[in-house]
XYZ file of C-alpha atoms in Angstrom:
292
model
C 75.924 88.945 -30.668
C 74.165 85.545 -30.602
C 71.927 84.930 -27.816
C 73.033 82.883 -25.039
C 73.031 82.592 -21.021
C 76.180 84.330 -20.824
C 75.077 87.709 -22.340
C 71.370 87.281 -21.313
C 70.163 89.801 -19.272
C 66.621 91.031 -18.410
C 64.853 87.934 -19.661
C 67.343 85.752 -17.739
C 67.122 87.405 -14.192
C 65.005 85.444 -11.511
C 61.546 85.679 -10.601
C 62.229 87.835 -7.569
C 63.917 90.661 -9.851
C 61.082 90.513 -12.567
C 58.355 90.552 -10.186
C 59.622 93.990 -9.008
C 59.290 95.559 -12.287
C 55.941 97.414 -12.307
C 54.110 95.224 -14.628
C 51.941 92.058 -13.621
C 53.957 88.875 -14.454
C 51.002 87.512 -16.464
C 51.752 90.315 -19.279
C 55.502 89.398 -19.637
C 54.669 85.413 -19.976
C 55.096 85.507 -23.527
C 57.526 87.770 -23.902
C 59.983 85.815 -21.476
C 59.192 82.902 -23.108
C 60.034 84.062 -26.461
C 63.608 85.400 -25.427
C 64.214 82.195 -23.227
C 63.338 80.242 -26.582
C 65.767 82.283 -28.401
C 68.421 81.600 -26.223
C 67.660 78.094 -25.841
C 67.805 77.617 -29.856
C 71.882 76.945 -29.799
C 71.841 75.605 -26.215
C 73.405 71.896 -25.870
C 72.345 69.927 -22.491
C 76.133 69.993 -21.506
C 75.662 73.669 -20.127
C 74.104 73.299 -16.350
C 73.537 77.132 -16.486
C 70.368 76.463 -18.351
C 68.834 74.670 -15.528
C 70.458 77.240 -12.899
C 68.395 80.174 -14.714
C 65.267 78.492 -15.810
C 64.434 76.151 -12.927
C 63.311 79.050 -10.148
C 60.688 79.962 -13.128
C 58.826 76.861 -12.877
C 56.481 77.811 -10.056
C 56.252 81.296 -11.752
C 54.820 80.216 -14.802
C 51.367 78.814 -15.131
C 51.955 75.132 -15.812
C 50.899 74.894 -19.057
C 53.197 77.377 -19.994
C 56.111 76.177 -18.213
C 55.344 72.542 -19.899
C 55.378 74.091 -23.168
C 58.498 75.549 -22.697
C 60.327 72.324 -21.369
C 58.494 70.247 -24.109
C 59.757 72.923 -26.922
C 63.095 73.863 -25.941
C 64.625 71.296 -23.397
C 63.162 67.585 -23.652
C 63.828 68.051 -27.404
C 67.644 68.687 -26.633
C 67.624 65.788 -24.078
C 66.222 63.190 -26.115
C 69.129 63.786 -28.231
C 71.384 63.448 -26.075
C 69.978 60.253 -24.866
C 69.908 59.171 -28.385
C 73.974 59.284 -28.310
C 74.033 57.868 -24.894
C 75.459 54.119 -24.404
C 75.104 51.489 -21.528
C 78.551 50.135 -21.025
C 78.974 48.111 -17.904
C 82.630 47.618 -18.668
C 83.249 51.387 -18.875
C 80.231 53.304 -18.415
C 80.587 57.514 -18.971
C 77.724 58.824 -16.750
C 78.269 62.616 -18.402
C 75.153 62.826 -20.764
C 72.810 60.533 -18.446
C 73.853 63.333 -15.468
C 72.798 66.363 -17.988
C 69.093 64.450 -18.193
C 68.871 64.031 -14.669
C 69.548 67.090 -13.768
C 66.051 68.314 -15.263
C 64.149 65.732 -13.557
C 62.685 68.105 -10.966
C 62.090 70.785 -13.733
C 60.412 68.724 -16.653
C 56.978 67.396 -16.012
C 57.249 63.925 -14.845
C 55.096 62.337 -17.356
C 57.288 63.739 -20.361
C 60.604 62.539 -18.180
C 59.143 59.113 -17.720
C 58.423 58.983 -21.445
C 61.859 60.359 -22.304
C 63.661 57.817 -19.955
C 61.785 54.690 -21.025
C 62.525 55.064 -24.943
C 65.723 56.918 -24.785
C 67.414 54.826 -21.691
C 65.561 51.988 -20.525
C 65.539 50.133 -23.913
C 69.116 50.248 -24.127
C 69.562 49.472 -20.382
C 67.417 46.481 -20.980
C 69.207 44.980 -24.184
C 72.610 45.486 -22.452
C 71.736 43.724 -19.299
C 69.904 40.703 -21.388
C 72.854 39.859 -23.307
C 75.210 40.303 -20.160
C 72.665 37.812 -18.419
C 72.942 35.400 -21.622
C 76.914 35.341 -20.918
C 76.870 33.675 -17.641
C 78.101 36.685 -15.306
C 79.296 37.468 -12.138
C 75.916 37.955 -10.451
C 77.302 39.760 -7.766
C 78.895 42.207 -10.148
C 75.253 42.639 -12.110
C 73.510 43.155 -8.791
C 75.955 46.029 -7.822
C 75.562 47.243 -11.586
C 71.767 47.659 -10.901
C 71.975 48.937 -7.631
C 74.253 51.741 -8.957
C 71.797 52.812 -11.656
C 69.151 52.541 -9.426
C 70.569 54.776 -6.958
C 71.292 57.392 -9.672
C 67.253 57.958 -9.790
C 65.679 60.851 -7.690
C 63.065 59.229 -5.020
C 60.314 60.903 -7.159
C 61.130 58.801 -10.082
C 61.407 55.784 -8.217
C 57.917 56.095 -6.801
C 56.734 56.886 -10.259
C 54.813 53.486 -11.219
C 56.273 53.269 -14.923
C 59.436 53.448 -13.703
C 59.025 50.782 -11.224
C 57.825 48.695 -13.974
C 60.870 49.270 -15.905
C 63.293 48.536 -13.004
C 61.176 45.395 -12.056
C 61.887 44.354 -15.820
C 65.654 43.935 -14.904
C 65.352 42.601 -11.864
C 63.089 40.040 -13.160
C 65.237 39.065 -15.819
C 68.103 38.721 -13.091
C 66.009 36.307 -10.851
C 65.442 34.132 -14.028
C 69.085 33.915 -14.693
C 69.962 33.530 -11.187
C 67.395 30.625 -11.150
C 68.698 29.025 -14.049
C 65.994 29.843 -15.938
C 65.614 30.958 -19.772
C 66.150 34.944 -19.662
C 63.337 36.563 -21.423
C 63.782 39.256 -24.126
C 62.842 42.674 -22.411
C 59.940 43.289 -24.091
C 58.172 40.083 -22.765
C 60.021 40.333 -19.165
C 58.204 44.099 -18.877
C 54.412 42.134 -19.134
C 55.634 40.207 -16.186
C 56.714 43.085 -14.342
C 53.341 44.983 -15.472
C 51.307 42.144 -13.836
C 53.300 41.481 -10.821
C 52.548 45.459 -10.187
C 48.940 45.224 -10.970
C 48.530 42.371 -8.784
C 50.309 43.998 -6.013
C 48.036 46.967 -6.227
C 45.053 44.887 -6.493
C 46.387 43.280 -3.210
C 46.851 46.423 -1.503
C 43.163 47.542 -2.237
C 42.014 44.547 -0.713
C 43.967 44.833 2.418
C 42.598 48.449 2.857
C 39.134 47.097 1.980
C 39.656 44.530 4.959
C 39.739 41.740 2.550
C 42.089 38.666 2.988
C 44.645 38.928 0.217
C 44.912 34.753 1.022
C 41.712 34.617 -1.686
C 43.566 36.944 -4.067
C 44.900 34.756 -7.147
C 44.487 36.931 -10.007
C 44.935 34.830 -13.308
C 47.295 35.816 -16.415
C 43.941 36.508 -18.230
C 42.319 38.609 -15.383
C 45.531 40.777 -15.081
C 45.223 41.310 -19.167
C 41.452 41.974 -18.678
C 42.731 44.735 -16.019
C 45.084 46.149 -18.321
C 42.745 46.452 -20.973
C 39.969 48.387 -18.625
C 43.111 50.497 -17.282
C 43.458 51.390 -21.163
C 39.588 51.582 -22.209
C 40.278 49.085 -24.720
C 37.225 46.109 -25.151
C 39.003 42.275 -24.800
C 36.376 39.912 -26.287
C 36.913 36.162 -26.950
C 36.664 35.241 -30.762
C 33.735 32.574 -30.715
C 34.869 29.257 -31.922
C 38.631 30.751 -32.694
C 41.904 29.024 -31.219
C 45.413 29.044 -32.130
C 47.961 26.434 -31.202
C 44.950 25.099 -28.748
C 44.846 28.912 -27.177
C 41.739 31.033 -27.213
C 42.187 33.814 -29.278
C 40.675 37.423 -28.140
C 40.160 40.754 -30.025
C 42.504 43.151 -27.855
C 40.850 46.192 -29.460
C 41.519 45.743 -33.446
C 44.346 43.219 -32.463
C 44.189 39.399 -32.384
C 45.775 38.176 -29.298
C 46.227 34.907 -27.312
C 47.621 33.874 -23.776
C 50.270 31.564 -22.909
C 49.055 31.546 -19.259
C 51.921 29.136 -17.764
C 54.920 31.497 -18.970
C 52.653 34.475 -18.617
C 53.356 35.750 -21.903
C 51.208 37.521 -24.657
C 51.114 36.593 -28.054
C 49.807 39.140 -30.936
C 48.639 38.747 -34.491
C 50.380 41.040 -36.797
C 49.115 42.723 -40.725
C 50.988 39.658 -42.269
C 48.985 36.967 -40.131
C 52.355 35.885 -38.093
C 52.157 35.599 -34.447
C 54.655 36.882 -31.888
C 55.160 37.291 -28.276
C 54.573 41.396 -27.489
C 54.927 43.496 -24.624
C 51.952 45.435 -23.473
C 53.616 48.641 -24.956
C 53.956 46.980 -28.209
C 50.367 45.631 -28.109
C 48.982 49.142 -27.783
C 51.350 50.670 -30.687
C 49.452 47.630 -32.557
C 46.175 48.450 -31.648
C 46.685 51.944 -32.665
C 48.434 51.291 -36.042
C 45.534 48.745 -36.958
C 42.646 51.246 -36.067
C 44.601 54.094 -38.193
C 44.622 52.107 -41.464
C 41.078 51.133 -40.960
């Protein structure tokens, strides 16, 4: 008989029952993980019984063991589900999204955030961008935005990266309502991150008793703060300019800043300059360093 959640017995009993067995749980972890891995091999994310059986074990397993179980067997399957998921404002099917979000409290938050950033938000931002470029009903767009926001648990909405990704959409909407050009999501992300950085700086100054009226971080200063946060040197290239803008080395990548539009440009290996997001800039730096 193929292993499944319907026919598993000892392996799938809850922690209290397992604890009643006269052995220390520590000696059973590797056995339990192996058995669960067998059961999960053919599991599909639409089967909610896996969550009901596994979630009670979260506080029983050591954190590292639990994370390994989630990454090796659950996150991989949820990633496949999100690859098939479509964001469609006119006819939205939420089944696949709900299968993923069911695990939000079980999967370590940094893995959940990464899963959503690259499996959901990239599609969500693109759909919103194209929608806003076609003169939509802004009340309808706002209701759509709030509808999605309400689908996220409070714990995820409190995450800084999720807030930036949600704010990217909000910044695009505000630009459209104000009659300004709606920027591609990759460049809008920079503005959202920088605003979040400015807000954190302001809160820190308030807590320190410093007046926020003197806080006026320039675009350059916020990029410097980001570079410092990532542990990457940001140095000007002496005497080097592009289109009249000072060129800097962000690690191994040449960049310049279009401060009035709060845009960041980076030079690719072929010498071409293009607007990039902070995420893209980090990827470029890793790629260049790997090939040097």
